[in-house]
Coordinates of C-alpha atoms and ligand atoms in Angstrom, one line a residue:
X1 CA 19.5 -23.7 -14.5
X2 CA 16.1 -24.6 -13.0
X3 CA 14.2 -21.6 -12.2
X4 CA 13.2 -21.1 -8.5
X5 CA 9.3 -22.2 -8.2
X6 CA 8.1 -19.8 -5.4
X7 CA 6.6 -21.6 -2.3
X8 CA 3.5 -21.1 -0.4
X9 CA 3.8 -20.4 3.3
X10 CA 1.3 -22.4 5.7
X11 CA 1.7 -23.3 9.0
X12 CA 5.1 -22.0 9.0
X13 CA 6.6 -24.2 6.1
X14 CA 7.3 -23.7 2.4
X15 CA 4.7 -25.9 -0.2
X16 CA 5.2 -25.9 -3.7
X17 CA 1.7 -26.1 -5.0
X18 CA 1.4 -28.0 -8.4
X19 CA -0.6 -26.3 -10.5
X20 CA -1.3 -26.3 -14.1
X21 CA -1.0 -22.3 -14.6
X22 CA 2.1 -20.6 -13.7
X23 CA 3.4 -16.7 -13.8
X24 CA 7.0 -15.8 -14.7
X25 CA 8.6 -13.5 -12.4
X26 CA 11.1 -11.3 -14.0
X27 CA 14.5 -9.4 -13.5
X28 CA 12.7 -6.2 -15.0
X29 CA 16.6 -4.7 -15.4
X30 CA 17.5 -7.8 -16.9
X31 CA 14.4 -8.7 -19.0
X32 CA 14.9 -12.2 -17.7
X33 CA 12.6 -14.7 -15.9
X34 CA 13.9 -15.6 -12.4
X35 CA 11.2 -17.4 -10.9
X36 CA 8.0 -19.0 -11.8
X37 CA 4.6 -18.4 -9.3
X38 CA 1.8 -21.1 -9.4
X39 CA -1.5 -20.6 -9.3
X40 CA -2.4 -21.9 -6.4
X41 CA -5.2 -24.6 -6.7
X42 CA -8.1 -24.6 -4.9
X43 CA -7.3 -27.5 -2.3
X44 CA -4.5 -25.8 -1.5
X45 CA -5.9 -22.5 -0.7
X46 CA -8.6 -24.2 1.5
X47 CA -6.0 -26.1 3.5
X48 CA -4.4 -22.4 4.3
X49 CA -7.9 -20.9 4.7
X50 CA -8.6 -23.8 7.6
X51 CA -5.1 -23.4 9.0
X52 CA -6.0 -20.1 9.5
X53 CA -9.4 -20.4 10.9
X54 CA -7.8 -23.2 13.4
X55 CA -4.7 -20.7 14.2
X56 CA -7.4 -17.7 14.7
X57 CA -9.2 -20.0 17.9
X58 CA -5.7 -20.1 19.6
X59 CA -4.4 -16.8 18.7
X60 CA -7.2 -15.0 19.7
X61 CA -6.9 -16.0 22.8
X62 CA -3.2 -15.0 23.3
X63 CA -3.1 -11.9 25.4
X64 CA -2.4 -8.9 23.1
X65 CA 0.6 -8.0 25.5
X66 CA 1.9 -11.6 24.4
X67 CA 1.1 -11.1 20.9
X68 CA 2.8 -7.8 20.2
X69 CA 6.2 -9.8 21.3
X70 CA 6.2 -12.0 18.5
X71 CA 6.0 -8.6 16.3
X72 CA 9.0 -7.5 18.1
X73 CA 10.9 -10.2 17.3
X74 CA 9.9 -10.1 13.5
X75 CA 10.9 -6.7 13.5
X76 CA 14.2 -7.5 14.4
X77 CA 14.5 -10.1 12.1
X78 CA 13.6 -8.2 9.2
X79 CA 15.8 -5.7 10.4
X80 CA 18.7 -7.7 10.3
X81 CA 18.1 -8.9 7.3
X82 CA 17.2 -5.8 5.4
X83 CA 20.1 -6.0 2.5
X84 CA 19.1 -9.5 1.7
X85 CA 15.3 -8.2 1.5
X86 CA 15.9 -5.3 -0.2
X87 CA 18.4 -6.7 -3.1
X88 CA 15.1 -9.0 -3.4
X89 CA 13.0 -6.6 -4.1
X90 CA 15.0 -4.8 -6.6
X91 CA 15.7 -8.3 -8.4
X92 CA 12.0 -8.6 -8.3
X93 CA 10.7 -5.3 -9.0
X94 CA 13.3 -3.0 -10.4
X95 CA 13.6 -0.3 -8.1
X96 CA 16.9 1.1 -7.1
X97 CA 18.1 -0.4 -3.5
X98 CA 17.8 2.6 -1.7
X99 CA 14.2 2.5 -2.6
X100 CA 13.9 -1.3 -2.0
X101 CA 15.3 -0.2 1.4
X102 CA 12.5 2.1 2.1
X103 CA 10.1 -0.5 1.1
X104 CA 11.5 -2.4 3.9
X105 CA 12.0 0.8 6.5
X106 CA 8.4 1.6 5.7
X107 CA 7.5 -2.2 6.8
X108 CA 9.4 -1.9 9.8
X109 CA 7.6 1.1 10.8
X110 CA 3.7 -0.4 10.5
X111 CA 5.1 -3.3 12.7
X112 CA 6.5 -0.6 15.1
X113 CA 2.8 1.1 15.1
X114 CA 1.1 -2.3 15.4
X115 CA 2.7 -2.3 18.7
X116 CA 0.7 0.1 20.6
X117 CA -2.1 -2.2 20.2
X118 CA -2.3 -2.7 24.1
X119 CA -3.5 0.8 24.1
X120 CA -5.6 0.6 21.0
X121 CA -7.6 -2.7 22.4
X122 CA -8.4 -0.8 25.4
X123 CA -12.4 -0.4 25.7
X124 CA -14.8 1.6 27.5
X125 CA -17.0 1.4 31.0
X126 CA -19.4 3.1 33.0
X127 CA -19.9 2.0 36.1
X128 CA -23.2 2.4 37.6
X129 CA -25.3 3.0 34.8
X130 CA -28.4 1.9 37.0
X131 CA -27.8 0.7 40.4
X132 CA -25.4 -1.6 40.7
X133 CA -25.3 -2.3 37.5
X134 CA -22.0 -1.7 35.0
X135 CA -21.4 -1.5 31.4
X136 CA -18.5 -2.5 29.6
X137 CA -17.5 -2.5 26.0
X138 CA -14.6 -4.5 25.0
X139 CA -12.6 -5.3 21.8
X140 CA -12.6 -8.9 20.5
X141 CA -11.1 -10.0 17.1
X142 CA -12.7 -11.6 14.0
X143 CA -11.3 -14.3 12.1
X144 CA -9.4 -14.8 9.1
X145 CA -8.1 -11.6 6.8
X146 CA -7.1 -11.8 3.5
X147 CA -4.7 -9.3 2.2
X148 CA -4.0 -8.9 -1.8
X149 CA -1.5 -6.5 -2.6
X150 CA 0.1 -4.9 -5.6
X151 CA 3.4 -5.2 -7.5
X152 CA 4.7 -2.1 -6.5
X153 CA 5.7 -2.5 -2.8
X154 CA 6.1 -6.2 -2.4
X155 CA 6.7 -5.8 1.5
X156 CA 5.4 -2.7 2.6
X157 CA 2.0 -3.0 1.1
X158 CA 1.2 -6.4 2.8
X159 CA 2.4 -5.0 6.3
X160 CA 0.0 -1.8 5.8
X161 CA -2.4 -4.6 6.9
X162 CA -0.4 -7.6 8.3
X163 CA 0.7 -6.4 11.6
X164 CA -2.6 -4.8 13.0
X165 CA -4.6 -8.2 11.9
X166 CA -2.1 -10.2 14.1
X167 CA -1.7 -7.8 17.1
X168 CA -5.4 -7.3 17.2
X169 CA -5.9 -11.1 17.5
X170 CA -6.9 -12.1 13.9
X171 CA -5.2 -14.5 11.6
X172 CA -4.3 -13.4 8.0
X173 CA -3.6 -15.2 4.5
X174 CA -1.5 -12.6 2.5
X175 CA -1.6 -13.3 -1.4
X176 CA 1.5 -10.9 -2.7
X177 CA 1.1 -9.9 -6.3
X178 CA 2.2 -12.7 -8.9
X179 CA 4.9 -10.1 -10.4
X180 CA 6.9 -9.5 -7.3
X181 CA 6.2 -12.3 -4.8
X182 CA 9.6 -13.2 -3.6
X183 CA 10.3 -10.3 -1.0
X184 CA 7.2 -11.8 0.9
X185 CA 8.3 -15.3 0.2
X186 CA 11.6 -14.6 2.1
X187 CA 10.3 -13.0 5.0
X188 CA 8.1 -16.6 5.5
X189 CA 10.9 -17.7 7.0
X190 CA 11.6 -14.9 9.4
X191 CA 7.6 -15.2 10.3
X192 CA 8.8 -18.8 11.5
X193 CA 12.0 -17.7 12.9
X194 CA 9.9 -15.0 15.3
X195 CA 8.2 -18.2 16.7
X196 CA 4.6 -17.4 15.2
X197 CA 2.2 -20.1 16.2
X198 CA 1.3 -21.8 12.9
X199 CA -1.4 -20.5 10.9
X200 CA -1.1 -17.0 12.1
X201 CA 0.2 -15.6 8.8
X202 CA 0.1 -17.6 5.8
X203 CA 1.1 -16.7 2.2
X204 CA -0.8 -18.2 -0.9
X205 CA 0.7 -17.3 -4.4
X206 CA -1.6 -16.7 -7.6
X207 CA -3.7 -14.1 -9.4
X208 CA -7.2 -14.1 -9.8
X209 CA -8.5 -17.4 -9.4
X210 CA -6.6 -17.0 -5.9
X211 CA -8.6 -13.8 -5.1
X212 CA -12.0 -15.2 -6.3
X213 CA -11.5 -18.1 -4.0
X214 CA -10.7 -16.1 -1.0
X215 CA -13.4 -13.6 -1.8
X216 CA -15.9 -16.5 -2.2
X217 CA -14.7 -17.8 1.2
X218 CA -17.0 -17.7 4.0
X219 CA -14.5 -18.4 6.4
X220 CA -12.6 -15.5 5.6
X221 CA -14.1 -12.0 7.4
X222 CA -12.4 -9.1 6.0
X223 CA -10.3 -8.2 3.0
X224 CA -7.2 -5.5 2.8
X225 CA -6.6 -4.7 -1.3
X226 CA -4.6 -2.8 -3.0
X227 CA -4.1 -2.1 -6.6
X228 CA -5.9 -0.6 -9.8
X229 CA -9.4 1.0 -9.4
X230 CA -11.1 -1.5 -11.7
X231 CA -10.1 -4.5 -9.4
X232 CA -10.6 -2.4 -6.2
X233 CA -14.0 -2.2 -7.4
X234 CA -14.4 -5.5 -8.2
X235 CA -13.1 -7.1 -4.6
X236 CA -15.3 -4.5 -2.8
X237 CA -18.5 -6.0 -4.7
X238 CA -17.4 -9.3 -4.3
X239 CA -16.4 -9.4 -1.2
X240 CA -19.3 -7.6 0.0
X241 CA -21.8 -10.5 -1.4
X242 CA -20.3 -12.7 1.2
X243 CA -20.5 -9.8 4.2
X244 CA -16.8 -9.0 4.7
X245 CA -15.4 -5.8 5.7
X246 CA -13.2 -4.0 3.2
X247 CA -10.5 -1.5 2.6
X248 CA -10.0 -1.4 -1.0
X249 CA -7.3 1.3 -2.3
X250 CA -7.2 2.2 -6.3
X251 CA -5.1 4.0 -8.7
X252 CA -4.3 8.0 -8.5
X253 CA -3.6 10.8 -10.7
X254 CA -1.9 13.2 -8.8
X255 CA -1.3 16.6 -9.2
X256 CA 1.6 19.0 -8.1
X257 CA 1.2 22.9 -8.2
X258 CA 4.2 25.2 -8.1
X259 CA 3.2 28.5 -6.8
X260 CA 5.3 31.5 -8.4
X261 CA 6.7 32.0 -4.8
X262 CA 8.0 28.7 -4.6
X263 CA 11.4 27.9 -3.1
X264 CA 12.7 26.5 -6.6
X265 CA 16.3 25.1 -5.6
X266 CA 14.2 23.0 -2.9
X267 CA 10.9 22.1 -4.9
X268 CA 12.9 21.0 -7.7
X269 CA 14.6 18.1 -6.2
X270 CA 10.9 17.2 -4.6
X271 CA 9.4 17.2 -8.2
X272 CA 12.4 15.0 -9.4
X273 CA 11.7 12.2 -6.7
X274 CA 7.8 12.5 -6.7
X275 CA 7.5 11.9 -10.7
X276 CA 10.5 9.7 -11.6
X277 CA 11.1 7.6 -8.1
X278 CA 10.1 4.1 -8.4
X279 CA 10.2 4.7 -12.2
X280 CA 6.9 6.7 -11.5
X281 CA 5.1 3.4 -10.6
X282 CA 4.0 4.8 -6.9
X283 CA 0.4 5.7 -6.3
X284 CA 1.6 8.9 -4.2
X285 CA 3.6 9.9 -7.6
X286 CA 2.5 13.0 -8.8
X287 CA 1.9 13.3 -12.5
X288 CA 0.3 16.5 -13.6
X289 CA 2.7 19.6 -12.9
X290 CA 0.8 23.0 -12.6
X291 CA 2.6 25.8 -13.2
X292 CA 1.6 29.7 -13.7
X293 CA 2.7 32.2 -16.6
X294 CA 5.1 34.0 -14.1
X295 CA 6.9 30.9 -13.3
X296 CA 6.3 28.4 -16.3
X297 CA 9.7 28.7 -18.0
X298 CA 12.0 28.8 -15.1
X299 CA 10.0 25.7 -13.7
X300 CA 10.1 23.8 -16.6
X301 CA 13.4 24.6 -17.7
X302 CA 14.8 23.7 -14.4
X303 CA 12.6 20.5 -14.0
X304 CA 13.9 19.3 -17.4
X305 CA 17.6 20.1 -16.8
X306 CA 17.5 17.8 -13.3
X307 CA 15.6 15.4 -15.2
X308 CA 18.1 14.5 -18.0
X309 CA 20.3 13.7 -15.5
X310 CA 18.7 10.6 -13.9
X311 CA 20.6 7.8 -14.6
X312 CA 18.9 4.7 -15.5
X313 CA 20.1 1.1 -14.6
X314 CA 20.1 -2.1 -12.8
X315 CA 19.0 -1.0 -9.3
X316 CA 22.2 -2.8 -7.1
X317 CA 24.7 -1.3 -9.7
X318 CA 26.4 1.9 -8.5
X319 CA 25.1 5.3 -9.9
X320 CA 22.2 4.1 -10.9
X321 CA 18.6 6.7 -9.8
X322 CA 16.0 4.7 -11.9
X323 CA 15.2 1.3 -12.6
X324 CA 13.2 -0.1 -15.1
X325 CA 9.4 -0.6 -15.3
X326 CA 7.6 -3.8 -14.0
X327 CA 6.9 -6.0 -17.5
X328 CA 7.5 -4.9 -21.0
X329 CA 3.7 -4.7 -21.4
X330 CA 3.6 -2.4 -19.0
X331 CA 6.6 -0.3 -20.8
X332 CA 4.5 -0.4 -23.9
X333 CA 1.2 1.1 -21.9
X334 CA 3.4 3.7 -20.8
X335 CA 4.9 4.2 -24.0
X336 CA 1.8 4.5 -25.2
X337 CA 1.0 7.5 -23.6
X338 CA 4.3 9.2 -24.9
X339 CA 3.4 7.9 -28.7
X340 CA 0.0 9.6 -27.8
X341 CA 1.8 12.7 -27.0
X342 CA 3.6 12.7 -30.0
X343 CA 0.7 12.0 -32.4
X344 CA -1.4 15.1 -31.0
X345 CA 1.6 17.4 -31.4
X346 CA 2.0 17.8 -27.6
X347 CA 5.1 19.7 -27.2
X348 CA 7.5 17.0 -25.5
X349 CA 10.6 18.4 -23.8
X350 CA 12.1 15.5 -23.0
X351 CA 11.6 11.8 -24.6
X352 CA 12.4 9.2 -22.6
X353 CA 11.1 6.3 -25.2
X354 CA 14.1 4.7 -26.2
X355 CA 16.2 5.3 -23.2
X356 CA 17.8 2.3 -22.4
X357 CA 21.3 1.4 -20.7
X358 CA 23.9 0.5 -22.6
X359 CA 24.5 -2.8 -20.3
X360 CA 20.8 -3.4 -19.8
X361 CA 19.5 -3.8 -23.5
X362 CA 16.4 -6.5 -22.8
X363 CA 15.4 -4.4 -19.9
X364 CA 12.3 -3.1 -19.5
X365 CA 13.5 0.6 -19.5
X366 CA 11.8 4.0 -19.9
X367 CA 13.7 7.5 -19.3
X368 CA 11.6 10.2 -17.6
X369 CA 9.4 12.2 -20.1
X370 CA 8.2 15.3 -20.2
X371 CA 4.9 17.0 -22.4
X372 CA 4.8 20.8 -22.2
X373 CA 1.3 22.6 -22.1
X374 CA -0.6 19.2 -22.1
X375 CA -4.4 20.2 -23.1
X376 CA -6.8 19.6 -20.1
X377 CA -9.1 17.2 -22.3
X378 CA -5.8 14.9 -22.7
X379 CA -5.4 11.2 -21.6
X380 CA -2.2 12.1 -20.4
X381 CA -3.8 14.5 -17.7
X382 CA -7.0 12.5 -17.2
X383 CA -5.6 8.5 -16.8
X384 CA -3.1 6.9 -14.3
X385 CA 0.1 6.4 -16.5
X386 CA 2.1 4.6 -13.8
X387 CA 5.5 5.5 -15.2
X388 CA 8.2 8.4 -15.7
X389 CA 5.7 10.4 -17.9
X390 CA 5.0 14.0 -16.3
X391 CA 2.5 16.6 -18.1
X392 CA 2.7 20.1 -17.6
X393 CA -0.1 22.7 -17.5
X394 CA -0.1 26.6 -17.4
X395 CA -2.8 28.1 -15.2
X396 CA -3.9 31.8 -14.9
X397 CA -4.4 31.5 -11.0
X398 CA -4.2 29.3 -7.9
X399 CA -8.7 28.7 -8.2
X400 CA -8.5 27.4 -12.1
X401 CA -5.4 24.8 -10.7
X402 CA -7.7 23.6 -8.1
X403 CA -10.6 22.9 -10.6
X404 CA -8.8 21.1 -12.6
X405 CA -7.3 18.7 -9.8
X406 CA -10.8 18.5 -8.4
X407 CA -12.2 17.5 -11.7
X408 CA -9.9 14.6 -11.9
X409 CA -11.5 10.9 -11.1
X410 CA -9.1 9.9 -8.8
X411 CA -7.8 11.4 -5.2
X412 CA -5.1 9.9 -3.5
X413 CA -2.7 12.6 -3.6
X414 CA -1.0 16.2 -4.3
X415 CA 1.5 18.8 -3.4
X416 CA 1.8 22.0 -3.3
X417 CA 5.2 24.2 -3.6
X418 CA 4.8 27.5 -2.0
X419 CA 5.7 29.8 0.7
X420 CA 2.5 31.1 1.1
X421 CA 0.1 30.2 3.9
X422 CA -2.5 31.3 2.2
X423 CA -2.3 29.3 -0.7
X424 CA -1.1 25.8 1.2
X425 CA -4.0 26.5 3.6
X426 CA -6.5 26.4 0.8
X427 CA -4.7 23.4 -1.1
X428 CA -4.9 21.3 2.1
X429 CA -8.8 22.1 2.9
X430 CA -10.1 22.4 -0.7
X431 CA -8.3 19.7 -2.8
X432 CA -10.2 16.5 -2.6
X433 CA -7.4 14.0 -2.1
X434 CA -6.5 11.7 1.0
X435 CA -2.9 12.9 1.3
X436 CA -1.5 16.3 1.1
X437 CA 2.0 17.5 0.6
X438 CA 3.0 20.9 1.5
X439 CA 6.6 21.5 -0.1
X440 CA 6.6 17.5 0.0
X441 CA 6.8 15.7 -3.0
X442 CA 5.3 11.9 -1.5
X443 CA 2.9 12.7 0.7
X444 CA 3.3 9.2 2.1
X445 CA 1.8 8.7 5.7
X446 CA 3.7 7.3 8.7
X447 CA 2.6 3.8 9.8
X448 CA 0.7 5.5 12.4
X449 CA -1.4 7.1 10.6
X450 CA -4.4 5.8 8.2
X451 CA -3.8 5.4 4.5
X452 CA -6.3 6.0 2.1
X453 CA -7.4 8.3 -1.1
X454 CA -10.5 9.7 -2.3
X455 CA -13.0 9.0 -5.1
X456 CA -12.0 6.4 -7.3
X457 CA -8.9 5.9 -5.5
X458 CA -10.5 4.5 -2.3
X459 CA -13.4 2.0 -1.7
X460 CA -14.4 1.6 2.0
X461 CA -14.9 3.8 5.2
X462 CA -12.1 2.8 7.3
X463 CA -8.4 3.2 6.0
X464 CA -5.1 1.0 5.8
X465 CA -2.2 1.2 8.1
X466 CA -2.2 2.1 11.9
X467 CA -4.0 5.2 13.5
X468 CA -7.6 5.3 14.9
X469 CA -9.1 3.2 11.6
X470 CA -7.2 0.3 11.8
X471 CA -8.6 -0.5 15.6
X472 CA -12.7 -0.3 14.0
X473 CA -11.5 -2.7 11.1
X474 CA -9.7 -5.5 13.1
X475 CA -11.9 -5.7 15.9
X476 CA -15.8 -6.2 17.0
X477 CA -17.4 -4.0 19.8
X478 CA -19.1 -6.2 22.2
X479 CA -21.0 -4.9 25.0
X480 CA -21.0 -6.2 28.5
X481 CA -23.7 -5.5 31.6
X482 CA -23.5 -6.6 34.7
X483 CA -24.9 -7.0 37.9
X484 CA -23.9 -9.3 40.8
X485 CA -27.2 -10.0 43.4
X486 CA -24.6 -11.2 45.5
X487 CA -23.1 -7.3 45.9
X488 CA -26.8 -6.1 46.1
X489 CA -27.3 -8.4 49.0
X490 CA -24.2 -7.5 50.8
X491 CA -24.9 -4.1 50.1
X492 CA -27.9 -4.3 52.1
X493 CA -26.4 -5.7 55.3
X494 CA -23.7 -2.9 55.4
X495 CA -25.7 -0.1 54.1
X496 CA -23.3 2.7 52.7
X497 CA -23.4 6.2 54.7
X498 CA -25.3 7.5 51.8
X499 CA -28.5 5.8 52.7
Ligands
NAD1 P1 -3.6 -5.0 -10.2 O1 -4.8 -4.3 -9.7 O2 -3.1 -5.6 -11.3 O3 -3.3 -6.1 -9.0 C1 -3.6 -6.0 -7.7 C2 -3.7 -7.3 -7.0 O4 -5.1 -8.1 -7.7 C3 -2.7 -8.4 -7.3 O5 -2.5 -9.2 -6.4 C4 -3.7 -9.4 -8.4 O6 -3.0 -10.7 -8.3 C5 -4.9 -8.8 -8.3 N1 -5.7 -9.0 -9.5 C6 -5.4 -8.6 -10.7 N2 -6.4 -8.2 -11.3 C7 -7.3 -9.6 -10.7 C8 -8.3 -9.7 -11.2 N3 -9.5 -9.2 -12.4 N4 -9.6 -10.2 -9.9 C9 -9.2 -10.7 -9.1 N5 -7.9 -10.4 -8.5 C10 -6.8 -9.5 -9.7 O7 -2.5 -3.9 -10.0 P2 -0.7 -3.6 -9.7 O8 -0.8 -3.4 -11.4 O9 -0.4 -5.0 -8.8 O10 -0.5 -2.4 -8.8 C11 -0.7 -1.2 -9.5 C12 -1.6 -0.4 -9.2 O11 -1.9 0.0 -7.6 C13 -2.0 1.2 -9.8 O12 -3.4 1.3 -10.2 C14 -1.4 1.8 -8.5 O13 -2.0 3.3 -8.2 C15 -2.1 0.9 -7.6 N6 -1.8 1.4 -5.8 C16 -2.5 1.7 -5.1 C17 -2.0 2.2 -3.8 C18 -3.0 3.0 -2.5 O14 -2.7 3.2 -1.7 N7 -4.4 3.6 -3.4 C19 -0.9 1.8 -3.2 C20 -0.3 1.0 -4.4 C21 -0.4 0.9 -5.5

């Protein structure tokens, strides 16, 4: 059977790019190639940029009250096709069906949040800043935005940017991850059906060559990037060379504290979903579990017991809790951390190295793995692993835990499990991370709130998603000061009672 070649989506039509370089898209559960993505050549990228620039001229003049109606229609179409999109996500990414559905639900939520753009686009004004002079501040869209996304949330992450950019009157070019381009490709057809004018949302496929061309283009005014820290830093610098505004979310290493007073029966399922959901390929996943001498043994044994019940498999099969990793190379990379732990004689509680479901021997599977009493200077504590590997540490007191968390170079998220308001409040105020969970394992902000981390997990000033940040990112503020000479003359003819 011929392999599907992933198409670009320009001016509301699919186009096959002819390239001399292709990337394989896998079904990671089967370990089989299911499609190929071209590294789109420069001429076609430039065609997409031109289309977006032309579309901006018209789209920016469409009233915001009308622009959001296209989003309503897209919302309905995505909602009506949620199962098909989620199946596609499972097939290209590996996450289980319910997790894929969660990805789409979060996508919808961001469209919902962007529907409030009529409110956000409101300006400010002062009448009579001087006699018969009024001053207004209005918001205007900026131009074309490029959105460069990672593999782990094929639809949700592009939609941290797309609905807000277009609702505010900008146009966008989405560059999906070359590892998981199929969900976004599917949504192209829904964008067309929603009736968006040509060129408002274009999709261009490829890898770093496409990213570089988008970053170099003077026509592109802003970039939303999500991915690893090294690439986030590169994108931030390179985009700034052509004076673009940038949001760049990077890697993560998140810590969860389980205080001795935590409600364990509630905490354990939360930990399981946080550490091992999405096979650990989540920027909000906790990866280091901090315990205390008083509760360490109990927490670890219950965490290990629950982890050992996790069923691996193909995400569209029944009774599956965890899918594979994205690629064999990534599996090998995650496994190298397990090997490192073993070589360094770190206490291994559960070893997922060879856990491959019988039916899917070629899949990129790795089972939940737990190391205990991990030394603080170990790379298991310092580096992002991005897989189902948990490291447990034991501390003497809360302040020690806080110091460990704050000495990490990353600051994306963190969780505390406790019944104590005192420790919860201190955790929230003193941990240097962008997303804090109190008795919550995945501190994922609603679409209506800004999404971003701190330290090496985030580069820029304004955050992704909705809330107050996005309106600053996607619009420029313009000041209008006006005086009407005719008004002053009329006023002389009919003086007010004050004069
Ligand atoms: P990645 O950095 O490999 O790729 C991200 C995007 O950058 C892709 O579209 C890719 O094509 C492009 N890219 C890759 N290398 C490039 C290069 N050298 N030059 C230009 N462009 C390049 O990231 P990934 O592996 O797809 O995603 C996983 C990472 O994303 C993890 O580190 C995870 O923590 C992070 N992530 C962060 C957040 C967040 O909000 N902080 C959210 C999701 C994922």
